[in-house]
Coordinates of C-alpha atoms in Angstrom, one line a residue:
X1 CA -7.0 277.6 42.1
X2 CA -9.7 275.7 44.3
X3 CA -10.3 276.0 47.4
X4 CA -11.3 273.0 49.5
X5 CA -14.9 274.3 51.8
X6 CA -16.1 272.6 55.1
X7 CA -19.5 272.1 52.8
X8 CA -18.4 270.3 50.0
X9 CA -16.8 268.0 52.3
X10 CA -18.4 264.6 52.9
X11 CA -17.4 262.4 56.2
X12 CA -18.5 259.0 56.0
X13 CA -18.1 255.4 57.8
X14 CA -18.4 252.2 57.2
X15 CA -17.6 249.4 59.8
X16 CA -14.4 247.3 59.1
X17 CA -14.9 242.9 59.2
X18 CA -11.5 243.4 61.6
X19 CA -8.0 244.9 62.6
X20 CA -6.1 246.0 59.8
X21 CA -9.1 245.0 56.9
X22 CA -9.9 248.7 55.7
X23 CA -13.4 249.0 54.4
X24 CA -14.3 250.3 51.0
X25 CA -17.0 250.7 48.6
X26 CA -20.4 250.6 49.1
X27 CA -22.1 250.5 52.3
X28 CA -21.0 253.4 54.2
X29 CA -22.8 255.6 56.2
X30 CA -22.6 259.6 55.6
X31 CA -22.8 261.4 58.6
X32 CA -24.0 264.8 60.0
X33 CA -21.4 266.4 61.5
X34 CA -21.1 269.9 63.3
X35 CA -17.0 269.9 62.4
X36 CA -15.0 266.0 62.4
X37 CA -11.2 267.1 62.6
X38 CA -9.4 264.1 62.4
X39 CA -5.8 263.8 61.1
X40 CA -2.8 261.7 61.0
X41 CA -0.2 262.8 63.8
X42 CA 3.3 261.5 63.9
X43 CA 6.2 261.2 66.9
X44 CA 9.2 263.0 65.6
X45 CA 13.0 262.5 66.8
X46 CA 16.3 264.0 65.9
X47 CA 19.9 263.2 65.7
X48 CA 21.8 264.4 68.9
X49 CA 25.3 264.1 67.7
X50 CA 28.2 266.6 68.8
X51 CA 29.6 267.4 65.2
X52 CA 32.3 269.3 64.6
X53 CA 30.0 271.9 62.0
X54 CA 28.1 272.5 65.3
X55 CA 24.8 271.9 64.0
X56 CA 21.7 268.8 63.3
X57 CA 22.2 266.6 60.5
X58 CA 19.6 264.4 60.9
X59 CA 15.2 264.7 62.0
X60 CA 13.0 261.3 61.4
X61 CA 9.4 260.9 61.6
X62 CA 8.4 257.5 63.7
X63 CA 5.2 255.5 64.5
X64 CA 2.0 257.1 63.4
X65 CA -1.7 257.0 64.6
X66 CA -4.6 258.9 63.7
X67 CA -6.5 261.3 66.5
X68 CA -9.4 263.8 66.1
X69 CA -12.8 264.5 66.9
X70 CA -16.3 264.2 65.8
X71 CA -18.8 266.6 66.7
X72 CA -22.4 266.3 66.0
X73 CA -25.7 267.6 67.4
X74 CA -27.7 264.8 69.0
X75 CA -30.3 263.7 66.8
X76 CA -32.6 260.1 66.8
X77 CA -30.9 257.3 65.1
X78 CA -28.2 259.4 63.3
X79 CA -24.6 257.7 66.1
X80 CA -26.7 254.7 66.8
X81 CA -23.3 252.7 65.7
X82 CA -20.9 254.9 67.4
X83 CA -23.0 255.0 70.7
X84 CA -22.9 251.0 70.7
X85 CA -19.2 250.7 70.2
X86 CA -18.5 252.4 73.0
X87 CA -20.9 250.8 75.3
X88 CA -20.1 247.3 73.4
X89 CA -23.1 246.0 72.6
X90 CA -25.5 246.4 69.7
X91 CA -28.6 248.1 70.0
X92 CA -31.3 245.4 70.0
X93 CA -35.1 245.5 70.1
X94 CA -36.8 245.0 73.6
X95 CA -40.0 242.0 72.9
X96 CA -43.5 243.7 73.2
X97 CA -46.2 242.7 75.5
X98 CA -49.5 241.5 73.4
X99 CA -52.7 240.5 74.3
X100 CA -52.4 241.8 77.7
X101 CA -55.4 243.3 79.5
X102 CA -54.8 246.7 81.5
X103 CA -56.3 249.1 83.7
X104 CA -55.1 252.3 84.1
X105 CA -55.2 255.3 86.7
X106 CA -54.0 258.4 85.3
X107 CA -53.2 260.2 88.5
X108 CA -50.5 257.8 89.3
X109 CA -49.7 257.0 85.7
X110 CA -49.8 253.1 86.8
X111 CA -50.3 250.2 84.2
X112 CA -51.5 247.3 85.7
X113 CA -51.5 244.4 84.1
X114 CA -53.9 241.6 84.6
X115 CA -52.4 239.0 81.9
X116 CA -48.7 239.8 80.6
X117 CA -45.5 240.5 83.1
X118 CA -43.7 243.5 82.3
X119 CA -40.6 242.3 84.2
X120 CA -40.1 239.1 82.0
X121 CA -41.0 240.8 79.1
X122 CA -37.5 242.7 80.0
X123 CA -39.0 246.4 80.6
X124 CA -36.7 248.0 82.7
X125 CA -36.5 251.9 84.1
X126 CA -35.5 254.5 81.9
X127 CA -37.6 252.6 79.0
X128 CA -40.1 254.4 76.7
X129 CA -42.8 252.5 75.6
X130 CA -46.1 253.1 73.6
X131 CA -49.5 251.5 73.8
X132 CA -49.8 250.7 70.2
X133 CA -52.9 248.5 70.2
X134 CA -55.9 248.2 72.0
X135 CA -59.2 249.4 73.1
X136 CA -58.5 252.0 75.7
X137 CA -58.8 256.1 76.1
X138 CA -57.3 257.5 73.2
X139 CA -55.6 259.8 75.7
X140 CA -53.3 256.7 76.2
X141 CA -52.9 255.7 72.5
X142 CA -49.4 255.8 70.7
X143 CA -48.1 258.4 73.7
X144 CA -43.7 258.3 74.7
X145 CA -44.1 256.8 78.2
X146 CA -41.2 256.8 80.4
X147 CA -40.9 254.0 82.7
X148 CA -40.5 255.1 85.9
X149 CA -40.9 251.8 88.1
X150 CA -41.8 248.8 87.1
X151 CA -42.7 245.1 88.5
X152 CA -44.1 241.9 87.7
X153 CA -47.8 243.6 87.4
X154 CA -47.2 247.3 87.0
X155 CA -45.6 249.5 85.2
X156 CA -45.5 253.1 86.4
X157 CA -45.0 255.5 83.6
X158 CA -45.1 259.7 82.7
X159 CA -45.4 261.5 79.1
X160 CA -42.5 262.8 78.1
X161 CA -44.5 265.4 76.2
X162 CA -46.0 266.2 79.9
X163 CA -49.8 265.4 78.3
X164 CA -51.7 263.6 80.4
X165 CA -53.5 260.1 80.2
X166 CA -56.4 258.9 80.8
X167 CA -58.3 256.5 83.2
X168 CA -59.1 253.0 82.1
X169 CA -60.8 251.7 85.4
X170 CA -62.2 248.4 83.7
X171 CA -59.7 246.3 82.8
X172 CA -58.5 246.3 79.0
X173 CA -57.8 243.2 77.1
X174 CA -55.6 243.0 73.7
X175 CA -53.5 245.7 74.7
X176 CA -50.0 245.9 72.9
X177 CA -46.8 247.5 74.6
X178 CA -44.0 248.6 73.0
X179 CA -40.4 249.5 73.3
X180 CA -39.9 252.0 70.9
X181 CA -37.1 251.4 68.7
X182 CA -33.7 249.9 70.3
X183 CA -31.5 249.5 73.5
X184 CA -28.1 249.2 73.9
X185 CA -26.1 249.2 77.3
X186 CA -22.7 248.1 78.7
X187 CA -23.1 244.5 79.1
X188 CA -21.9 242.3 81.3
X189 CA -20.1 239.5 79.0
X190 CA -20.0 239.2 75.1
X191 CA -18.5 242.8 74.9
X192 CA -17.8 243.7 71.0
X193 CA -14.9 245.7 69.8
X194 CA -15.4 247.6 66.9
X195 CA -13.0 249.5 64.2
X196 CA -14.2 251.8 61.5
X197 CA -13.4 253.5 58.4
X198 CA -13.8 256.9 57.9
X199 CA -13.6 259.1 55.1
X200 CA -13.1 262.7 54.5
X201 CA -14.3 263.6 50.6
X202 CA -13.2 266.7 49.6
X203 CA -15.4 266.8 46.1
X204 CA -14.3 270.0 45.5
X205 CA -10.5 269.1 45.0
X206 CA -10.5 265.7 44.3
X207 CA -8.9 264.5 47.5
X208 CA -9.6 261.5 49.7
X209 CA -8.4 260.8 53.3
X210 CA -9.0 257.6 54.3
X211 CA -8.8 257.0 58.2
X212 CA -8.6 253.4 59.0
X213 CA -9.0 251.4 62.3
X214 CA -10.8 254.1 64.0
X215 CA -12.1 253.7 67.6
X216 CA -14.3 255.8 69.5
X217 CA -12.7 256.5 72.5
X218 CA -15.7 258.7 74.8
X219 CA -19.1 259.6 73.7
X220 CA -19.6 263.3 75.4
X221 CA -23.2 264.7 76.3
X222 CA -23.7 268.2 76.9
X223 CA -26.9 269.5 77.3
X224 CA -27.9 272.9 78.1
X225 CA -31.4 274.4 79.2
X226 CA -31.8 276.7 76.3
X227 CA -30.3 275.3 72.6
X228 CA -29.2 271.8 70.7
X229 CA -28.0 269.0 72.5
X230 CA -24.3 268.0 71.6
X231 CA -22.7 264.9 71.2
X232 CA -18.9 264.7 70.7
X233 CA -16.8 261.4 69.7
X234 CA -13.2 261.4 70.4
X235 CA -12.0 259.1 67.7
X236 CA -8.4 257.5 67.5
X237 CA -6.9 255.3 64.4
X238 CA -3.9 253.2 63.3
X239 CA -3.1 255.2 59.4
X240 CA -4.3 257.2 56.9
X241 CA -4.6 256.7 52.8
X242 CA -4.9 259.2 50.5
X243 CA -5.8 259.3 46.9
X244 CA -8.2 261.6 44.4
X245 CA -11.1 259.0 44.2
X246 CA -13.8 258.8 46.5
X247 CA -13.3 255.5 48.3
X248 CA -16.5 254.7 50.6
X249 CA -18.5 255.2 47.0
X250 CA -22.2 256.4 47.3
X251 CA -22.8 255.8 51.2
X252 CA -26.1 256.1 52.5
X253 CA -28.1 260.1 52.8
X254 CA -27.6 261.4 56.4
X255 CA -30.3 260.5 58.9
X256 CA -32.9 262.6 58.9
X257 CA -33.9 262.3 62.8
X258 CA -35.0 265.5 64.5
X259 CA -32.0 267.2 66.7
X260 CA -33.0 266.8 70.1
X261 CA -32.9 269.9 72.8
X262 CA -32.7 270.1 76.6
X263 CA -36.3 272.4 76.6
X264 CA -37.8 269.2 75.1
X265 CA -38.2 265.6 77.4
X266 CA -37.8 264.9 81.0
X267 CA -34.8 265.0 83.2
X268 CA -35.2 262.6 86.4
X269 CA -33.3 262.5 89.6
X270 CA -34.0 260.0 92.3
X271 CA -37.5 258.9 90.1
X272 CA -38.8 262.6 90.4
X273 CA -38.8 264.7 87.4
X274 CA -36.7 267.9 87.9
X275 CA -37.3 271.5 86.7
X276 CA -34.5 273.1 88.1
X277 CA -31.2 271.7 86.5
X278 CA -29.7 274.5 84.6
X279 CA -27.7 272.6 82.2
X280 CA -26.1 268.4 82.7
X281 CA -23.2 267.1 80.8
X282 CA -22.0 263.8 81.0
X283 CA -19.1 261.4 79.4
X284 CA -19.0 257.7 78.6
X285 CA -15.3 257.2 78.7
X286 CA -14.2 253.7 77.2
X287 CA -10.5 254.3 78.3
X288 CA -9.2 253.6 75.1
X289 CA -5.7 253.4 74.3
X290 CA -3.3 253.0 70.9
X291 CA -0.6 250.1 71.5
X292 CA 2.8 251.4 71.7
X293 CA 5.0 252.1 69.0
X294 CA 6.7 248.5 68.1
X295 CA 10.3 248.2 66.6
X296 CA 10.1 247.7 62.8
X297 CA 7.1 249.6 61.9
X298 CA 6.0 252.6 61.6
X299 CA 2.2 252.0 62.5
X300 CA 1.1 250.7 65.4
X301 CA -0.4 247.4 66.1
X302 CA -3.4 247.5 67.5
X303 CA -6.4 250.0 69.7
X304 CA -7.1 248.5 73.1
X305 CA -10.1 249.0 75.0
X306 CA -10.3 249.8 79.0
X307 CA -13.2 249.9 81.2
X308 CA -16.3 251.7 80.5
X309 CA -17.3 254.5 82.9
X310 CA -19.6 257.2 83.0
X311 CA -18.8 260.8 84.6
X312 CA -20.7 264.1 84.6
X313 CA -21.8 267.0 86.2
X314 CA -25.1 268.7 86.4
X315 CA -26.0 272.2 87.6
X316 CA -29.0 273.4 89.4
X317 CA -30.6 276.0 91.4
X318 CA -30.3 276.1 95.2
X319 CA -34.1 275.3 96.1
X320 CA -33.5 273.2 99.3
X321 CA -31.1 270.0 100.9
X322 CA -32.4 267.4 98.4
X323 CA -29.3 267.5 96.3
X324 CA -26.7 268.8 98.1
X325 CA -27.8 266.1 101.0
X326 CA -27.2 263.2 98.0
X327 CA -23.5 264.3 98.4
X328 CA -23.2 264.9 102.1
X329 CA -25.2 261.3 102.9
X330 CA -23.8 259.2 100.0
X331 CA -27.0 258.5 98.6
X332 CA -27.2 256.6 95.6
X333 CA -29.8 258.2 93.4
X334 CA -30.6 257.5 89.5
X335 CA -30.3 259.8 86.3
X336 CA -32.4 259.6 83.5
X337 CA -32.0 261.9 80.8
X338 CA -35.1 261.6 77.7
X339 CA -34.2 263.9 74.8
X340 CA -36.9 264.5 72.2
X341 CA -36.8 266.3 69.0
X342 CA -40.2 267.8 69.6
X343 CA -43.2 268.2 72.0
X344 CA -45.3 266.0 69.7
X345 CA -46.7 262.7 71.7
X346 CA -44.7 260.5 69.4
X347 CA -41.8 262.6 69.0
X348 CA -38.5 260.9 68.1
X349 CA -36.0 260.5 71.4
X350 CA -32.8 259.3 73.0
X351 CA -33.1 258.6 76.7
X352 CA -29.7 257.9 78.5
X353 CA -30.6 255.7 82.4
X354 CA -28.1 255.7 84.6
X355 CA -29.7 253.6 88.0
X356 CA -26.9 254.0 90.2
X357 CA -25.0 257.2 90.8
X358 CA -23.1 258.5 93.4
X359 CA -22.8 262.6 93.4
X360 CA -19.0 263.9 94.2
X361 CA -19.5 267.2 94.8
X362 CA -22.2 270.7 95.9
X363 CA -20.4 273.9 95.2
X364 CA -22.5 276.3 95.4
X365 CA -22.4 280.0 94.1
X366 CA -22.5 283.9 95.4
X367 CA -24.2 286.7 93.6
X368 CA -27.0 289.1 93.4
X369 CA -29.2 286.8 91.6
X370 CA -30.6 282.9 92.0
X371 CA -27.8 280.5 93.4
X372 CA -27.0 277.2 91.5
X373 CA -25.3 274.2 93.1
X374 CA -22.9 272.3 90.7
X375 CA -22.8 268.2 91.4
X376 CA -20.4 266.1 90.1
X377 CA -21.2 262.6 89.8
X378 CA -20.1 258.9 89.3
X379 CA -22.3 256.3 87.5
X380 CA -21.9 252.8 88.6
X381 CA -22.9 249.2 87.9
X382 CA -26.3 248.6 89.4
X383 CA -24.8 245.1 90.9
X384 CA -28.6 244.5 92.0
X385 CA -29.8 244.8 88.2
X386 CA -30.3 242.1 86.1
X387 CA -32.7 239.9 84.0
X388 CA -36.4 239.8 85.6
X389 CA -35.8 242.9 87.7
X390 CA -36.3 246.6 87.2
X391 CA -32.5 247.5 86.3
X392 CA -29.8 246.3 84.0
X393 CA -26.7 244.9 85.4
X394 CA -25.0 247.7 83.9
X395 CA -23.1 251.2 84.3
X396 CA -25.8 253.5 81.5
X397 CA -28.5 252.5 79.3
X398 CA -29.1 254.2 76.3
X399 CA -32.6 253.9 74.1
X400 CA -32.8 255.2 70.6
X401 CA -36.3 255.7 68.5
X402 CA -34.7 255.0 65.1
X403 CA -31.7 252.9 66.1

């Protein structure tokens, strides 16, 4: 007798055309996976008659929905399509500057521009960006630069590598600037609302489960100082098919993007890189919640979307007021989180900007040894962002090299 094993198991997706249209075929995505648990769960109910044999005649199963989990380690471009369902937008390329001319003080990591605006071009904070063409120090060619202010002349950027650039006092012309890869963020209109198919292909014994109308419900970052970071997907779904043929046939190889880790990239609070955060998690909630059971049928009708939100907490050690005085004033400070799979210059990423956060909490601890501060905190809309200035009008922005 076979025995079905976790590594001959194949999880793959495909994104439905609508409610209640189940995808098939080609087309589908496989995914990398550290476990994806999803199952079919059913309300149960039974008979409470008083019979005179003393005992229950009856037990019914009622509506049905699908609930589980996806777990993954975060890695460049592999839950591009998951990530924008549950911020609602698609990731989209930002337009690149061209022909501008540059100088460039290395110091201060400023790019000024003397043709080309970087505000209209739609750079914002939290961007990476590459100089991809042009005549200046090839310390400043092809390098991940996070944007770290940014106006109509200027952009003010760091490595995320932590190499350093190179002056260009005389101004620069034909200089290309580049968003690397694609954006996607919690928009303010034209929200999308997106159901999935997912699979579970047992190879080794012939059995298919077929999850349909699936919704992400959270996307959940953990990130520690020392190993992989995490990425988790609480998924929920209207039914589930079976059968002993594979039914999203031949979907795409798994992304090959490096996994990102928290020893690799910049963490910024406030605008100023930090080296004492021991570990930040955060969750994108989208509040997500399967209609009630309706008289008649046995599956529900439909998934329905909430508001987006973003909590988290990060941990750090107790070095002076900076932090704990964000909680005790109110202050409204910014998180950026850049992820890369390597220390390279041009290493694949996924930067997560959150420009308006409000921090709950600033527990400290007791012991022999160095004392951390644990910080809650609340992202926001950043009601001042919008087109032409340095934020988004938006709760989190997240940037993917391969998306």
């Amino acid at each position: 007798m076979t025995i079905a094993q976790g590594v001959k198991k194949v999880v793959s997706y495909k994104k439905q055309t609508g409610l209640g249209v189940a995808a098939s075929g080609s087309g589908g995505q496989e995914l990398r996976r550290v476990t994806s648990t999803i199952n079919l769960t059913k309300e149960t109910f039974q008979s409470n008659e008083i019979r005179p044999d003393q005992q229950i005649a009856d037990f019914r199963h009622g509506s049905k929905q699908s609930t589980g989990t996806l777990s993954g380690e975060l890695s460049a471009g592999t839950y591009k399509d998951f990530l924008q369902s549950v911020l609602r937008r698609d990731f989209a390329a930002i337009s690149s500057l061209t022909a501008a001319a540059v100088t460039i003080v290395a110091s201060t990591g400023v790019i000024t521009f003397q043709t080309g605006n970087p505000l209209t071009g739609g750079f914002k904070i939290g961007n990476v960006v590459r100089i991809t063409a042009g005549s200046v120090n090839a310390a400043n060619l092809n390098k991940n630069l996070l944007v770290t202010a940014v106006t109509a002349t200027t952009l003010t950027v760091k490595t995320l590598n932590g190499s350093a650039l190179a002056d260009n006092a005389t101004s620069i012309t034909g200089v290309t600037v580049a968003a690397t890869g694609k954006t996607t963020y919690v928009p303010e209109t034209a929200q999308t609302q997106d159901y999935y198919t997912v699979e579970h292909w047992f190879s080794d014994v012939a059995q298919s489960e077929v999850y349909t109308d699936i919704m992400q419900t959270n996307a959940q970052v953990k990130i520690p100082a020392n190993g992989m970071a995490t990425i988790d997907f609480p998924l929920v779904g209207l039914n589930v098919t079976t059968g002993t043929s594979q039914v999203l046939t031949s979907p795409t190889a798994i992304t090959t993007g490096g996994v990102t880790a928290g020893v690799n990239g910049l963490l910024l609070v406030a605008g100023t890189p930090v080296a004492i955060v021991t570990s930040i998690d955060f969750d994108i909630n989208g509040n997500i919640a399967v209609a009630d059971a309706v008289v008649g049928s046995l599956t529900r009708p439909d998934v329905f979307q909430g508001v987006v939100g973003a909590t988290g907490t990060f941990s750090a050690y107790f070095t002076d007021a900076t932090f704990r005085d964000y909680f005790i004033n109110e202050t409204e400070v910014s998180i950026i989180v850049a992820l890369t799979t390597d220390s390279t210059a041009t290493a694949d990423f996924v930067v997560f900007t959150m420009s308006r956060v409000k921090v709950g909490g600033a527990d400290v601890t007791d012991g022999a040894s160095g004392l951390t501060r644990t910080f809650p905190f609340t992202a926001l809309k950043n009601t001042a962002g919008g087109a032409a200035v340095a934020n988004l009008a938006t709760t989190i922005m997240v940037q993917d090299s391969l998306a």
